[in-house]
Coordinates of C-alpha atoms in Angstrom, one line a residue:
M1 CA 0.0 0.0 0.0
P2 CA 1.4 3.4 -0.9
T3 CA 2.6 5.5 2.0
E4 CA 0.4 8.5 1.1
L5 CA -2.7 6.3 0.9
A6 CA -2.0 4.7 4.3
I7 CA -1.7 8.2 5.8
I8 CA -5.0 9.3 4.3
I9 CA -6.7 6.2 5.5
F10 CA -5.3 6.7 9.0
V11 CA -6.4 10.4 9.1
V12 CA -9.9 9.5 7.9
G13 CA -10.0 6.6 10.4
V14 CA -9.2 9.0 13.3
V15 CA -11.8 11.5 12.2
V16 CA -14.4 8.7 11.9
A17 CA -13.4 7.5 15.4
I18 CA -14.0 10.9 16.8
M19 CA -17.4 11.2 15.3
I20 CA -18.4 7.7 16.5
H21 CA -17.2 8.7 20.0
E22 CA -19.5 11.7 19.9
W23 CA -22.3 9.6 18.3
G24 CA -22.1 7.4 21.4
H25 CA -22.8 10.3 23.6
F26 CA -25.5 11.7 21.3
A27 CA -27.3 8.4 20.7
T28 CA -27.5 7.4 24.4
A29 CA -28.5 10.9 25.4
R30 CA -31.3 11.0 22.9
W31 CA -32.4 7.4 23.9
F32 CA -32.8 8.6 27.5
G33 CA -34.7 11.7 26.4
M34 CA -32.0 14.3 27.0
R35 CA -31.9 17.3 24.7
A36 CA -28.8 17.1 22.5
D37 CA -29.1 20.2 20.4
R38 CA -25.7 20.3 18.7
F39 CA -23.5 17.7 17.0
F40 CA -20.3 19.0 15.4
L41 CA -17.0 17.9 14.0
G42 CA -14.2 20.2 14.9
F43 CA -14.0 23.5 16.8
G44 CA -13.8 27.2 15.9
P45 CA -15.8 29.0 13.3
T46 CA -18.7 27.0 11.7
L47 CA -18.0 26.1 8.0
W48 CA -21.4 24.4 7.4
S49 CA -24.4 23.3 9.4
T50 CA -27.9 22.1 9.0
S51 CA -30.8 21.5 11.4
R52 CA -32.8 18.3 11.6
G53 CA -35.5 18.2 14.2
E54 CA -34.2 19.8 17.4
T55 CA -30.5 19.2 16.6
E56 CA -28.0 21.2 14.6
Y57 CA -25.4 19.2 12.8
G58 CA -22.3 20.8 11.3
V59 CA -18.5 21.1 10.6
K60 CA -16.2 23.6 12.1
A61 CA -12.9 25.0 10.8
L62 CA -10.5 23.1 13.1
P63 CA -11.0 19.3 12.7
I64 CA -9.2 18.5 15.9
G65 CA -12.1 16.8 17.7
G66 CA -15.8 17.0 17.9
F67 CA -18.5 17.7 20.4
V68 CA -22.1 17.1 21.4
R69 CA -23.9 19.7 23.4
I70 CA -26.3 18.1 25.9
K71 CA -28.5 20.6 27.7
G72 CA -28.1 20.8 31.4
M73 CA -24.4 20.0 31.6
T74 CA -23.7 23.7 31.8
P75 CA -25.3 25.6 34.7
S76 CA -26.2 28.6 32.4
D77 CA -28.4 26.5 30.1
E78 CA -31.9 27.7 29.8
R79 CA -34.9 25.4 29.7
L80 CA -37.4 25.5 26.8
A81 CA -41.0 26.1 27.9
P82 CA -44.0 24.3 26.5
V83 CA -44.9 25.5 23.0
P84 CA -48.2 27.2 24.0
D85 CA -46.3 29.2 26.6
V86 CA -43.6 30.3 24.1
V87 CA -46.1 31.2 21.3
F88 CA -48.5 33.0 23.5
D89 CA -46.0 34.8 25.7
R90 CA -47.6 38.1 26.7
S91 CA -44.6 40.3 25.8
K92 CA -44.2 38.6 22.4
V93 CA -47.9 38.9 21.6
G94 CA -47.9 42.5 22.6
A95 CA -44.9 43.1 20.3
D96 CA -46.7 41.3 17.5
R97 CA -49.7 43.6 17.9
K98 CA -47.6 46.7 17.9
A99 CA -45.7 45.6 14.8
A100 CA -49.0 44.7 13.1
A101 CA -50.4 48.2 13.8
T102 CA -47.5 49.8 12.1
T103 CA -47.8 47.7 9.0
G104 CA -51.6 48.2 8.7
E105 CA -52.6 44.6 9.5
G106 CA -55.3 46.0 11.7
A107 CA -56.2 49.2 13.4
G108 CA -58.2 50.3 16.5
D109 CA -60.9 47.9 17.6
E110 CA -60.4 45.8 14.4
Q111 CA -56.9 44.9 15.2
P112 CA -56.7 41.1 16.1
T113 CA -55.1 40.0 19.3
F114 CA -53.0 37.5 17.4
S115 CA -51.3 38.7 14.2
D116 CA -49.6 36.9 11.4
A117 CA -46.4 37.2 13.4
T118 CA -47.9 35.1 16.2
W119 CA -48.9 32.3 13.8
D120 CA -45.5 32.5 12.1
R121 CA -43.9 32.0 15.5
L122 CA -46.0 29.0 16.2
D123 CA -44.8 27.4 12.9
R124 CA -41.2 28.3 13.7
V125 CA -41.3 26.9 17.2
L126 CA -42.9 23.7 16.0
D127 CA -40.2 23.4 13.4
E128 CA -37.4 24.0 16.0
R129 CA -38.9 21.2 18.2
G130 CA -38.7 18.7 15.4
A131 CA -42.4 18.7 14.2
P132 CA -42.8 17.5 10.6
A133 CA -44.1 19.9 8.0
D134 CA -47.5 18.3 7.6
L135 CA -48.1 18.4 11.4
R136 CA -47.0 22.0 11.5
E137 CA -49.4 22.9 8.8
R138 CA -52.3 21.2 10.5
V139 CA -51.7 22.7 13.9
V140 CA -51.2 26.2 12.6
H141 CA -54.4 25.9 10.4
R142 CA -56.5 24.6 13.3
A143 CA -55.1 27.2 15.7
R144 CA -56.0 30.1 13.4
L145 CA -59.5 28.7 12.9
N146 CA -60.3 27.7 16.5
I147 CA -58.5 30.5 18.6
P148 CA -60.7 33.6 18.3
D149 CA -59.1 37.0 17.6
D150 CA -60.4 38.3 20.9
A151 CA -59.3 35.3 23.0
T152 CA -57.3 35.9 26.2
I153 CA -53.8 34.7 26.5
P154 CA -54.7 31.9 29.0
D155 CA -57.6 30.8 26.7
A156 CA -55.3 30.7 23.7
R157 CA -52.7 28.6 25.5
L158 CA -55.4 26.2 26.7
K159 CA -56.9 25.8 23.2
L160 CA -53.5 25.3 21.5
T161 CA -52.7 22.6 24.2
E162 CA -56.0 20.9 23.3
I163 CA -55.1 21.0 19.6
L164 CA -51.6 19.6 20.2
V165 CA -52.9 16.8 22.4
S166 CA -55.4 15.8 19.7
E167 CA -52.8 15.8 17.0
L168 CA -50.1 13.9 18.9
P169 CA -50.1 10.4 20.3
E170 CA -48.4 10.2 23.7
T171 CA -45.8 7.5 24.0
G172 CA -44.9 8.1 27.6
R173 CA -41.2 8.5 26.7
V174 CA -39.3 11.6 27.9
G175 CA -38.2 13.6 24.9
D176 CA -40.7 12.3 22.3
L177 CA -42.5 14.8 20.1
H178 CA -45.5 15.0 22.4
H179 CA -43.2 15.7 25.4
R180 CA -41.1 18.3 23.5
L181 CA -44.2 20.3 22.4
L182 CA -46.3 20.1 25.5
K183 CA -43.7 19.9 28.3
G184 CA -40.6 21.5 26.8
D185 CA -37.5 20.6 28.7
Q186 CA -39.2 19.2 31.7
D187 CA -37.1 16.2 32.8
R188 CA -34.8 16.6 29.8
F189 CA -31.8 18.3 31.2
F190 CA -28.7 16.1 31.9
H191 CA -29.0 16.4 35.7
D192 CA -32.8 15.6 35.5
R193 CA -32.1 12.0 34.5
P194 CA -31.1 9.1 36.9
A195 CA -27.4 8.7 37.7
W196 CA -27.2 5.4 35.9
Q197 CA -28.4 7.0 32.7
R198 CA -25.9 9.9 33.0
A199 CA -23.1 7.4 33.6
I200 CA -24.0 5.5 30.5
V201 CA -24.0 8.7 28.4
L202 CA -20.6 9.7 29.8
G203 CA -19.1 6.3 29.3
S204 CA -20.5 5.6 25.9
G205 CA -17.9 7.6 24.0
S206 CA -15.0 5.4 25.3
A207 CA -17.2 2.3 24.8
M208 CA -17.4 3.3 21.1
H209 CA -13.6 3.4 20.9
F210 CA -13.3 -0.1 22.3
A211 CA -16.0 -1.3 19.9
Q212 CA -14.1 0.2 17.0
A213 CA -10.9 -1.5 18.1
F214 CA -12.6 -4.9 18.1
V215 CA -14.0 -4.3 14.7
L216 CA -10.7 -3.0 13.2
L217 CA -8.7 -5.9 14.5
F218 CA -11.2 -8.5 13.4
V219 CA -11.4 -7.0 9.9
G220 CA -7.7 -6.6 9.8
Y221 CA -7.0 -10.2 10.8
L222 CA -9.8 -11.5 8.7
L223 CA -8.4 -9.8 5.5
F224 CA -4.7 -9.6 6.1
G225 CA -3.9 -11.8 9.1
A226 CA -2.0 -14.6 7.3
V227 CA 1.5 -13.5 6.2
V228 CA 2.7 -15.8 3.4
P229 CA 6.3 -15.5 2.2
T230 CA 6.6 -15.3 -1.6
S231 CA 9.4 -16.3 -4.0
T232 CA 10.1 -12.7 -4.9
V233 CA 13.2 -11.2 -3.4
E234 CA 12.4 -8.2 -1.2
E235 CA 15.9 -7.3 0.1
V236 CA 19.4 -8.5 -0.5
V237 CA 21.8 -8.4 2.5
A238 CA 25.2 -6.9 1.8
D239 CA 28.3 -9.0 1.8
T240 CA 26.4 -12.3 1.4
P241 CA 26.4 -14.9 -1.5
A242 CA 23.2 -13.4 -2.8
A243 CA 24.8 -10.0 -3.1
E244 CA 28.0 -11.3 -4.6
V245 CA 26.2 -13.1 -7.5
G246 CA 24.0 -10.1 -8.2
L247 CA 20.6 -11.2 -6.9
Q248 CA 18.4 -8.1 -6.9
P249 CA 15.2 -7.0 -5.2
G250 CA 12.3 -7.8 -7.4
D251 CA 13.8 -11.0 -8.8
R252 CA 11.3 -13.8 -8.6
I253 CA 12.8 -17.3 -8.0
V254 CA 11.2 -19.8 -10.3
G255 CA 13.7 -22.7 -10.1
V256 CA 16.6 -24.2 -8.2
D257 CA 19.1 -26.6 -9.8
G258 CA 16.9 -27.2 -12.8
E259 CA 13.8 -28.0 -10.7
Q260 CA 10.8 -25.6 -11.1
V261 CA 10.0 -24.3 -7.6
S262 CA 7.8 -21.3 -6.8
D263 CA 6.9 -22.0 -3.2
F264 CA 9.2 -20.1 -0.9
E265 CA 9.3 -22.8 1.8
A266 CA 10.4 -25.3 -0.8
I267 CA 13.1 -22.8 -2.0
R268 CA 14.2 -22.1 1.6
G269 CA 14.4 -25.9 2.3
I270 CA 16.7 -26.6 -0.6
I271 CA 19.0 -23.7 0.3
R272 CA 19.2 -24.8 3.9
D273 CA 20.0 -28.4 2.9
H274 CA 23.0 -27.4 0.7
P275 CA 25.4 -25.4 2.8
G276 CA 28.7 -24.8 0.9
E277 CA 27.4 -26.4 -2.3
P278 CA 26.9 -24.4 -5.5
L279 CA 23.3 -24.1 -6.6
T280 CA 21.8 -22.8 -9.9
I281 CA 19.1 -20.3 -9.1
T282 CA 16.7 -19.5 -12.0
V283 CA 15.0 -16.0 -11.6
D284 CA 12.5 -14.1 -13.5
R285 CA 13.8 -10.5 -13.8
S286 CA 11.3 -8.2 -15.4
G287 CA 10.0 -11.0 -17.6
E288 CA 13.4 -12.4 -18.6
L289 CA 14.7 -15.7 -17.2
R290 CA 18.2 -15.7 -15.8
E291 CA 20.4 -18.4 -14.2
I292 CA 22.6 -17.5 -11.3
T293 CA 25.1 -19.8 -9.6
A294 CA 25.4 -19.2 -5.8
T295 CA 27.0 -21.1 -3.0
P296 CA 25.0 -20.9 0.3
M297 CA 27.2 -19.8 3.2
T298 CA 27.3 -22.1 6.2
S299 CA 25.4 -21.1 9.3
E300 CA 23.9 -22.8 12.4
D301 CA 20.2 -23.0 13.2
E302 CA 19.7 -21.3 16.5
E303 CA 16.9 -23.6 17.5
T304 CA 18.2 -27.0 16.4
G305 CA 21.9 -26.4 16.3
E306 CA 22.2 -28.1 12.9
T307 CA 24.3 -26.7 10.1
I308 CA 22.3 -25.0 7.4
G309 CA 22.9 -23.0 4.2
L310 CA 21.9 -19.3 3.7
L311 CA 22.1 -17.1 0.6
G312 CA 21.4 -13.7 2.4
F313 CA 18.1 -12.4 1.0
R314 CA 14.7 -11.6 2.5
S315 CA 11.7 -12.7 0.6
G316 CA 8.6 -10.6 0.0
V317 CA 5.3 -11.5 1.6
S318 CA 1.7 -11.5 0.7
Y319 CA -1.2 -11.0 3.1
E320 CA -4.1 -13.4 2.9
S321 CA -7.2 -13.8 5.0
L322 CA -7.5 -15.8 8.1
P323 CA -10.4 -18.2 8.8
T324 CA -13.1 -16.5 10.8
T325 CA -12.5 -18.5 13.9
E326 CA -8.7 -17.7 13.9
A327 CA -9.5 -14.0 13.3
L328 CA -11.8 -14.0 16.3
Y329 CA -9.2 -15.7 18.4
E330 CA -6.5 -13.1 17.5
T331 CA -9.0 -10.3 18.1
F332 CA -10.2 -11.4 21.6
V333 CA -7.4 -13.6 22.9
G334 CA -4.2 -13.5 20.9
P335 CA -1.0 -11.5 21.6
G336 CA -2.3 -8.7 19.4
S337 CA -5.9 -8.7 20.7
V338 CA -7.8 -5.8 22.2
P339 CA -7.2 -7.0 25.8
A340 CA -3.5 -7.2 25.1
L341 CA -3.5 -3.7 23.6
T342 CA -5.4 -2.5 26.6
A343 CA -2.8 -3.9 29.0
Q344 CA 0.0 -2.3 26.9
T345 CA -1.8 1.0 26.9
F346 CA -1.9 1.1 30.7
V347 CA 1.8 0.4 30.8
A348 CA 2.5 3.1 28.2
L349 CA 0.4 5.7 30.0
G350 CA 2.3 5.1 33.2
R351 CA 5.6 5.3 31.4
V352 CA 4.9 8.4 29.3
F353 CA 3.1 10.5 32.0
G354 CA 5.5 9.4 34.8
P355 CA 8.3 11.8 35.8
D356 CA 10.9 10.0 33.7
G357 CA 8.6 10.0 30.6
I358 CA 7.8 13.7 30.9
G359 CA 11.4 14.5 31.5
A360 CA 12.4 12.6 28.4
I361 CA 10.0 14.5 26.3
F362 CA 11.2 17.9 27.3
S363 CA 14.9 16.8 27.2
A364 CA 14.3 15.8 23.6
V365 CA 12.6 19.2 22.9
T366 CA 15.6 21.1 24.3
G367 CA 18.1 18.9 22.6
D368 CA 19.6 17.6 25.8
A369 CA 18.8 14.0 25.0
E370 CA 18.1 11.8 22.0
R371 CA 14.5 11.0 21.4
D372 CA 13.3 7.6 22.7
E373 CA 12.0 5.6 19.8
A374 CA 9.7 3.6 22.2
G375 CA 8.4 6.8 23.7
A376 CA 5.2 8.8 23.1
I377 CA 4.2 10.3 19.7
S378 CA 1.4 12.7 18.7
M379 CA -1.2 12.2 16.1
V380 CA 1.2 13.7 13.6
G381 CA 3.7 11.0 14.5
A382 CA 1.0 8.3 14.4
A383 CA 0.2 9.4 10.8
Q384 CA 3.8 9.2 9.9
A385 CA 4.0 5.8 11.5
A386 CA 0.9 4.7 9.5
G387 CA 2.7 5.5 6.3
S388 CA 6.2 4.0 7.0
G389 CA 4.9 1.1 9.1
T390 CA 2.3 0.0 6.5
R391 CA 4.9 0.1 3.8
A392 CA 7.3 -2.0 5.8
F393 CA 4.9 -4.5 7.5
G394 CA 1.8 -4.5 5.3
P395 CA -1.9 -3.5 5.6
L396 CA -2.4 -5.3 8.9
F397 CA -0.1 -2.8 10.6
L398 CA -2.6 0.0 9.7
F399 CA -5.5 -1.8 11.2
V400 CA -3.5 -2.6 14.4
L401 CA -2.4 1.1 14.6
L402 CA -5.9 2.4 14.3
A403 CA -7.1 -0.1 16.9
S404 CA -4.3 0.9 19.2
V405 CA -5.2 4.6 18.8
N406 CA -8.8 3.8 19.7
V407 CA -7.8 1.8 22.8
F408 CA -5.5 4.6 23.9
V409 CA -8.2 7.3 23.5
G410 CA -10.8 5.1 25.1
I411 CA -8.7 4.6 28.2
F412 CA -7.3 8.1 28.4
N413 CA -10.8 9.6 28.1
L414 CA -11.8 7.5 31.2
L415 CA -9.1 8.9 33.4
P416 CA -10.8 10.6 36.5
L417 CA -9.7 14.1 35.5
P418 CA -12.0 16.9 34.4
P419 CA -12.7 17.8 31.6
L420 CA -12.4 14.2 30.4
D421 CA -15.5 12.0 30.5
G422 CA -13.8 10.1 33.3
G423 CA -13.7 13.3 35.3
H424 CA -17.4 13.8 34.9
L425 CA -17.9 10.2 35.9
A426 CA -15.8 10.7 39.0
V427 CA -17.9 13.8 39.9
L428 CA -21.0 11.7 39.5
G429 CA -19.6 8.9 41.6
V430 CA -18.6 11.2 44.4
E431 CA -22.0 12.9 44.5
R432 CA -23.8 9.5 44.5
V433 CA -21.6 8.2 47.4
V434 CA -22.0 11.4 49.5
N435 CA -25.8 11.6 48.9
G436 CA -26.1 7.9 49.8
I437 CA -24.4 8.6 53.1
R438 CA -26.6 11.7 53.7
R439 CA -29.7 9.6 52.9
T440 CA -28.6 6.9 55.5
L441 CA -28.1 9.7 58.1
G442 CA -31.6 11.0 57.4
R443 CA -30.4 14.1 55.7
T444 CA -31.5 15.6 52.4
P445 CA -29.5 14.0 49.5
D446 CA -28.9 17.3 47.8
F447 CA -25.1 17.4 47.7
S448 CA -23.5 18.4 44.4
I449 CA -19.9 19.4 43.6
D450 CA -19.5 23.1 42.7
P451 CA -18.8 23.5 39.0
R452 CA -16.1 26.0 39.9
A453 CA -14.2 23.3 41.8
V454 CA -14.4 21.1 38.7
A455 CA -13.1 24.0 36.6
A456 CA -10.3 24.6 39.0
I457 CA -9.1 21.0 38.3
A458 CA -9.9 21.0 34.6
I459 CA -7.9 24.1 33.7
P460 CA -4.5 22.8 34.8
V461 CA -5.3 19.4 33.3
I462 CA -6.0 21.1 29.9
V463 CA -2.8 23.2 30.2
F464 CA -0.7 20.1 31.1
V465 CA -2.1 17.8 28.4
G466 CA -2.0 20.7 25.9
T467 CA 1.7 21.4 26.7
I468 CA 2.7 17.7 26.3
S469 CA 0.7 17.5 23.1
V470 CA 2.4 20.6 21.6
A471 CA 5.8 19.2 22.6
L472 CA 5.1 15.9 20.9
V473 CA 3.8 17.5 17.7
W474 CA 7.0 19.6 17.6
L475 CA 9.2 16.6 18.0
D476 CA 7.3 14.6 15.4
I477 CA 7.9 17.4 12.9
V478 CA 11.6 18.1 13.6
N479 CA 12.7 14.7 14.9
P480 CA 10.2 12.1 13.8
V481 CA 10.3 8.4 14.9
M482 CA 10.2 6.3 11.7
V483 CA 8.6 2.9 12.0
G484 CA 10.1 0.1 9.9
Q485 CA 13.1 2.1 8.8

């Protein structure tokens, strides 16, 4: 696979992973009836957006993450009132009448209580709450017919409520269309929902990363898990019989000592069995058959101790699919499985974010020490590794790398530090424990952690992680770690 293509696939894979992470939060929040009103890729200025139902979807200028806004997670969020209360708000209706008088819609005693602007607001609010066009049309039409021009504000609200009830079946689910129109944000804010639902919403992003890791590894092992040596020469080692007789990368061995042989294991077996004995090697070089006489050098098999012959070249490999059962084994149990990657990630986190690891990063930045090839890399370095590693080790490397990134992000995101999801889970856990104790003592279970205290922890965490990230990006640009070189 070309290096550039591997890098592109890696970058696309990371972007997709981010969006699936956010979709995990979004889908579970919506399932539990919470109001998630924004779903965006990136940060900064908005490049494009569209609204469907009550949610705005879009793309921002800096594709360095993504976010879902769930109402109630920020103390300043305002609740939406029921549609009748919003449409027939006294101040808004009064402003509608005043505007209608200036445009000649009605004058004096003939001026209606509810002008066209009021009915336009009804249609707009229904649209913002996710009502389909046909329902909006019916409700607005019935409201204009059945709410008299001289109706009082309370009577108008009551009549619109009756119309909405008759038009909408009630499912009993928090957050359904009936609930959104007639109850607004009642029970829909994040902190309105039970703790177990909030915990699922917070943890669903990381859960999506682990799910992606399982899928990536399974597909990778299924498609490319079997590494099969070929009879094509990939590399010739200097100062060996293969180099002395002019064997070249790209040569395809088609025969040994007059015998047609195309299977690498058979070729390897013949060479091993003839140490110090001249062999005639027939190769296909760019469509032309050539015969080369080479004498395998004598060596010792490290495992068996027997004397064997070596020519000094490395064969190419092809990547073939594994049977489904073997692919599943490698994904869930094998040395390259998700559990194995998870264990390796915990070790790596301790090494990188420990005092020695942090010191090594900044020593490399200042030039006081060489960069540790087994140390941390940024996403820039990971993209470089995707290109060089895939070229050296084949397509499976790219799948394993993407799975490793997903496992890392999934675990890192669960660390009990604000503003990470794990930090929010920790806050939720502390509040639950404290309120449980208060309930046992007969006190009101109303303890909550002050958002300012959470912010006091979140700000230094952001600064620390941001500093490490910038340092790693700088290193990956000026002193990259090249995988497979």
